[in-house]
Amino acid sequence: TGIGQTIMAVVGIVYFFVIKKGLYFVRPVFRRTVLLESCGNGSSEMVSNLSMAIVTFLFNLTMLRLLGVAAITIVLYGQFLFTSMYLGFSMGVAPVCSFNYGDKNYDQLKRIYKICMYFITVSSIVILVMALVFAEPIVGIFSGRDSRTYEIAADGFFLFSFNYIFAGINIFASAMFTAFGDGKRSAIISFCRTFIFIVVSILVLPLVMGVTGVWLSVPLAEFVTLFISVGYFKSQHKKYHYA
C-alpha cells in the first residue's frame, strides 16, 4: 500500500515539475476563501472516513450482543472489495464532468452523464450477482471455513449484498456534485448513506428483526439514500446542465 501511494506521488511531482502544461507547480499564494471553499467541497469525503470507524464500532457492539461474534467486520471488509469499483469509477469520471461543466461544454457533459448512468446500472446488477455467487470464498479470505464466525458471516453476506444495487448511484451522485463544486449536496448524500441512516438502522432493526436486522442495515440505508440522490439529480439538472 505504501509503495503504491509513493509511486503515484513521485510520478505526479515529476510530471507537474517538468511538463508545465495546464496544471503545474507555482509559488503558493494564500487565499483563505478558496481554501475554505475547497474544504467545504471535500467535506463529503471527510464525513465518509470519519463515520466508518463509528459505524463499524456500532456494528460490532450489536453483533457481540446478539451472537458474541464480530462477524460483521468480515462482511464490511468484503463490502470494500466491491464498492472500490464504484469509488474508483466516480473519482475517475469526476474531473471529466468538472472540466466539461467549467468549459460550458454541456452537450459533452450530457453524453458523459448518460454513459455513467448506464454503466452504473449495469455494473450494479453484475456486482450484486458476483457478491451472491462469491460470498463464501470472500468470507473465507478472512476466516477459516470451519469456524463459527465463517458460518455467521457467510449467511449474512447474502442479505448484506443487496446494498450493492443501490450503492453505486449514491457514490456517483456524491462524487458528481463534488465535481460541480456543490459540496453541500455531496456532503448530505455522503453523510446520509455512511452515517445517519446506517446508525438509525443498526439501532432499530435488530430490536425488531434480530441478527437479520444487522445484515439489512446497510441495504436499507443505501435504499433510502437513493431517493435523496435521485431527487437531487432531478432537481439540479437545469442548474448543472447534465441532463
mmCIF file with all atom_site columns, N, CA, C and O in Angstrom, residues 55-78:
data_model
loop_
_atom_site.group_PDB
_atom_site.id
_atom_site.type_symbol
_atom_site.label_atom_id
_atom_site.label_alt_id
_atom_site.label_comp_id
_atom_site.label_asym_id
_atom_site.label_entity_id
_atom_site.label_seq_id
_atom_site.pdbx_PDB_ins_code
_atom_site.Cartn_x
_atom_site.Cartn_y
_atom_site.Cartn_z
_atom_site.occupancy
_atom_site.B_iso_or_equiv
_atom_site.pdbx_formal_charge
_atom_site.auth_seq_id
_atom_site.auth_comp_id
_atom_site.auth_asym_id
_atom_site.auth_atom_id
_atom_site.pdbx_PDB_model_num
ATOM 1  N N  . VAL A 1 55 ? -19.429 3.666   12.698 1.00 0.00 ? 55 VAL A N  1
ATOM 2  C CA . VAL A 1 55 ? -20.402 2.678   12.225 1.00 0.00 ? 55 VAL A CA 1
ATOM 3  C C  . VAL A 1 55 ? -19.891 1.259   12.467 1.00 0.00 ? 55 VAL A C  1
ATOM 4  O O  . VAL A 1 55 ? -20.643 0.381   12.926 1.00 0.00 ? 55 VAL A O  1
ATOM 5  N N  . THR A 1 56 ? -18.616 1.012   12.180 1.00 0.00 ? 56 THR A N  1
ATOM 6  C CA . THR A 1 56 ? -18.039 -0.314  12.420 1.00 0.00 ? 56 THR A CA 1
ATOM 7  C C  . THR A 1 56 ? -18.108 -0.672  13.894 1.00 0.00 ? 56 THR A C  1
ATOM 8  O O  . THR A 1 56 ? -18.407 -1.815  14.266 1.00 0.00 ? 56 THR A O  1
ATOM 9  N N  . PHE A 1 57 ? -17.842 0.306   14.755 1.00 0.00 ? 57 PHE A N  1
ATOM 10 C CA . PHE A 1 57 ? -17.906 0.091   16.202 1.00 0.00 ? 57 PHE A CA 1
ATOM 11 C C  . PHE A 1 57 ? -19.326 -0.290  16.633 1.00 0.00 ? 57 PHE A C  1
ATOM 12 O O  . PHE A 1 57 ? -19.520 -1.236  17.414 1.00 0.00 ? 57 PHE A O  1
ATOM 13 N N  . LEU A 1 58 ? -20.332 0.409   16.105 1.00 0.00 ? 58 LEU A N  1
ATOM 14 C CA . LEU A 1 58 ? -21.728 0.101   16.441 1.00 0.00 ? 58 LEU A CA 1
ATOM 15 C C  . LEU A 1 58 ? -22.132 -1.284  15.929 1.00 0.00 ? 58 LEU A C  1
ATOM 16 O O  . LEU A 1 58 ? -22.827 -2.030  16.626 1.00 0.00 ? 58 LEU A O  1
ATOM 17 N N  . PHE A 1 59 ? -21.704 -1.616  14.719 1.00 0.00 ? 59 PHE A N  1
ATOM 18 C CA . PHE A 1 59 ? -21.992 -2.936  14.170 1.00 0.00 ? 59 PHE A CA 1
ATOM 19 C C  . PHE A 1 59 ? -21.415 -4.034  15.065 1.00 0.00 ? 59 PHE A C  1
ATOM 20 O O  . PHE A 1 59 ? -22.079 -5.015  15.394 1.00 0.00 ? 59 PHE A O  1
ATOM 21 N N  . ASN A 1 60 ? -20.159 -3.876  15.462 1.00 0.00 ? 60 ASN A N  1
ATOM 22 C CA . ASN A 1 60 ? -19.513 -4.891  16.290 1.00 0.00 ? 60 ASN A CA 1
ATOM 23 C C  . ASN A 1 60 ? -20.174 -5.022  17.653 1.00 0.00 ? 60 ASN A C  1
ATOM 24 O O  . ASN A 1 60 ? -20.353 -6.131  18.169 1.00 0.00 ? 60 ASN A O  1
ATOM 25 N N  . LEU A 1 61 ? -20.547 -3.901  18.252 1.00 0.00 ? 61 LEU A N  1
ATOM 26 C CA . LEU A 1 61 ? -21.231 -3.945  19.544 1.00 0.00 ? 61 LEU A CA 1
ATOM 27 C C  . LEU A 1 61 ? -22.538 -4.713  19.443 1.00 0.00 ? 61 LEU A C  1
ATOM 28 O O  . LEU A 1 61 ? -22.869 -5.540  20.306 1.00 0.00 ? 61 LEU A O  1
ATOM 29 N N  . THR A 1 62 ? -23.283 -4.433  18.381 1.00 0.00 ? 62 THR A N  1
ATOM 30 C CA . THR A 1 62 ? -24.575 -5.088  18.192 1.00 0.00 ? 62 THR A CA 1
ATOM 31 C C  . THR A 1 62 ? -24.412 -6.583  17.959 1.00 0.00 ? 62 THR A C  1
ATOM 32 O O  . THR A 1 62 ? -25.136 -7.409  18.542 1.00 0.00 ? 62 THR A O  1
ATOM 33 N N  . MET A 1 63 ? -23.455 -6.955  17.106 1.00 0.00 ? 63 MET A N  1
ATOM 34 C CA . MET A 1 63 ? -23.237 -8.364  16.825 1.00 0.00 ? 63 MET A CA 1
ATOM 35 C C  . MET A 1 63 ? -22.722 -9.122  18.049 1.00 0.00 ? 63 MET A C  1
ATOM 36 O O  . MET A 1 63 ? -23.120 -10.264 18.299 1.00 0.00 ? 63 MET A O  1
ATOM 37 N N  . LEU A 1 64 ? -21.849 -8.490  18.815 1.00 0.00 ? 64 LEU A N  1
ATOM 38 C CA . LEU A 1 64 ? -21.341 -9.131  20.029 1.00 0.00 ? 64 LEU A CA 1
ATOM 39 C C  . LEU A 1 64 ? -22.467 -9.339  21.034 1.00 0.00 ? 64 LEU A C  1
ATOM 40 O O  . LEU A 1 64 ? -22.495 -10.336 21.758 1.00 0.00 ? 64 LEU A O  1
ATOM 41 N N  . ARG A 1 65 ? -23.401 -8.396  21.074 1.00 0.00 ? 65 ARG A N  1
ATOM 42 C CA . ARG A 1 65 ? -24.532 -8.522  21.995 1.00 0.00 ? 65 ARG A CA 1
ATOM 43 C C  . ARG A 1 65 ? -25.481 -9.634  21.564 1.00 0.00 ? 65 ARG A C  1
ATOM 44 O O  . ARG A 1 65 ? -26.012 -10.380 22.390 1.00 0.00 ? 65 ARG A O  1
ATOM 45 N N  . LEU A 1 66 ? -25.669 -9.788  20.252 1.00 0.00 ? 66 LEU A N  1
ATOM 46 C CA . LEU A 1 66 ? -26.628 -10.770 19.751 1.00 0.00 ? 66 LEU A CA 1
ATOM 47 C C  . LEU A 1 66 ? -26.034 -12.174 19.627 1.00 0.00 ? 66 LEU A C  1
ATOM 48 O O  . LEU A 1 66 ? -26.690 -13.166 19.938 1.00 0.00 ? 66 LEU A O  1
ATOM 49 N N  . LEU A 1 67 ? -24.770 -12.249 19.132 1.00 0.00 ? 67 LEU A N  1
ATOM 50 C CA . LEU A 1 67 ? -24.182 -13.556 18.851 1.00 0.00 ? 67 LEU A CA 1
ATOM 51 C C  . LEU A 1 67 ? -22.857 -13.805 19.560 1.00 0.00 ? 67 LEU A C  1
ATOM 52 O O  . LEU A 1 67 ? -22.381 -14.934 19.584 1.00 0.00 ? 67 LEU A O  1
ATOM 53 N N  . GLY A 1 68 ? -22.262 -12.742 20.085 1.00 0.00 ? 68 GLY A N  1
ATOM 54 C CA . GLY A 1 68 ? -20.966 -12.906 20.721 1.00 0.00 ? 68 GLY A CA 1
ATOM 55 C C  . GLY A 1 68 ? -19.817 -13.002 19.742 1.00 0.00 ? 68 GLY A C  1
ATOM 56 O O  . GLY A 1 68 ? -18.693 -13.322 20.104 1.00 0.00 ? 68 GLY A O  1
ATOM 57 N N  . VAL A 1 69 ? -20.078 -12.710 18.447 1.00 0.00 ? 69 VAL A N  1
ATOM 58 C CA . VAL A 1 69 ? -19.048 -12.779 17.422 1.00 0.00 ? 69 VAL A CA 1
ATOM 59 C C  . VAL A 1 69 ? -19.134 -11.540 16.532 1.00 0.00 ? 69 VAL A C  1
ATOM 60 O O  . VAL A 1 69 ? -20.214 -11.169 16.086 1.00 0.00 ? 69 VAL A O  1
ATOM 61 N N  . ALA A 1 70 ? -17.996 -10.913 16.295 1.00 0.00 ? 70 ALA A N  1
ATOM 62 C CA . ALA A 1 70 ? -17.973 -9.694  15.484 1.00 0.00 ? 70 ALA A CA 1
ATOM 63 C C  . ALA A 1 70 ? -17.808 -10.037 14.006 1.00 0.00 ? 70 ALA A C  1
ATOM 64 O O  . ALA A 1 70 ? -16.873 -9.594  13.342 1.00 0.00 ? 70 ALA A O  1
ATOM 65 N N  . ALA A 1 71 ? -18.704 -10.854 13.474 1.00 0.00 ? 71 ALA A N  1
ATOM 66 C CA . ALA A 1 71 ? -18.599 -11.303 12.078 1.00 0.00 ? 71 ALA A CA 1
ATOM 67 C C  . ALA A 1 71 ? -18.878 -10.184 11.092 1.00 0.00 ? 71 ALA A C  1
ATOM 68 O O  . ALA A 1 71 ? -18.491 -10.273 9.919  1.00 0.00 ? 71 ALA A O  1
ATOM 69 N N  . ILE A 1 72 ? -19.520 -9.131  11.546 1.00 0.00 ? 72 ILE A N  1
ATOM 70 C CA . ILE A 1 72 ? -19.866 -8.038  10.642 1.00 0.00 ? 72 ILE A CA 1
ATOM 71 C C  . ILE A 1 72 ? -18.619 -7.376  10.072 1.00 0.00 ? 72 ILE A C  1
ATOM 72 O O  . ILE A 1 72 ? -18.632 -6.853  8.954  1.00 0.00 ? 72 ILE A O  1
ATOM 73 N N  . THR A 1 73 ? -17.504 -7.407  10.818 1.00 0.00 ? 73 THR A N  1
ATOM 74 C CA . THR A 1 73 ? -16.269 -6.804  10.329 1.00 0.00 ? 73 THR A CA 1
ATOM 75 C C  . THR A 1 73 ? -15.812 -7.469  9.034  1.00 0.00 ? 73 THR A C  1
ATOM 76 O O  . THR A 1 73 ? -15.338 -6.804  8.114  1.00 0.00 ? 73 THR A O  1
ATOM 77 N N  . ILE A 1 74 ? -15.953 -8.787  8.963  1.00 0.00 ? 74 ILE A N  1
ATOM 78 C CA . ILE A 1 74 ? -15.578 -9.523  7.755  1.00 0.00 ? 74 ILE A CA 1
ATOM 79 C C  . ILE A 1 74 ? -16.444 -9.083  6.582  1.00 0.00 ? 74 ILE A C  1
ATOM 80 O O  . ILE A 1 74 ? -15.959 -8.879  5.463  1.00 0.00 ? 74 ILE A O  1
ATOM 81 N N  . VAL A 1 75 ? -17.729 -8.930  6.825  1.00 0.00 ? 75 VAL A N  1
ATOM 82 C CA . VAL A 1 75 ? -18.649 -8.521  5.772  1.00 0.00 ? 75 VAL A CA 1
ATOM 83 C C  . VAL A 1 75 ? -18.321 -7.105  5.293  1.00 0.00 ? 75 VAL A C  1
ATOM 84 O O  . VAL A 1 75 ? -18.387 -6.808  4.097  1.00 0.00 ? 75 VAL A O  1
ATOM 85 N N  . LEU A 1 76 ? -17.943 -6.221  6.216  1.00 0.00 ? 76 LEU A N  1
ATOM 86 C CA . LEU A 1 76 ? -17.587 -4.851  5.844  1.00 0.00 ? 76 LEU A CA 1
ATOM 87 C C  . LEU A 1 76 ? -16.301 -4.827  5.026  1.00 0.00 ? 76 LEU A C  1
ATOM 88 O O  . LEU A 1 76 ? -16.152 -4.004  4.117  1.00 0.00 ? 76 LEU A O  1
ATOM 89 N N  . TYR A 1 77 ? -15.355 -5.712  5.341  1.00 0.00 ? 77 TYR A N  1
ATOM 90 C CA . TYR A 1 77 ? -14.152 -5.823  4.517  1.00 0.00 ? 77 TYR A CA 1
ATOM 91 C C  . TYR A 1 77 ? -14.522 -6.287  3.109  1.00 0.00 ? 77 TYR A C  1
ATOM 92 O O  . TYR A 1 77 ? -13.983 -5.790  2.109  1.00 0.00 ? 77 TYR A O  1
ATOM 93 N N  . GLY A 1 78 ? -15.422 -7.252  3.043  1.00 0.00 ? 78 GLY A N  1
ATOM 94 C CA . GLY A 1 78 ? -15.878 -7.732  1.746  1.00 0.00 ? 78 GLY A CA 1
ATOM 95 C C  . GLY A 1 78 ? -16.578 -6.647  0.958  1.00 0.00 ? 78 GLY A C  1
ATOM 96 O O  . GLY A 1 78 ? -16.449 -6.559  -0.273 1.00 0.00 ? 78 GLY A O  1
#
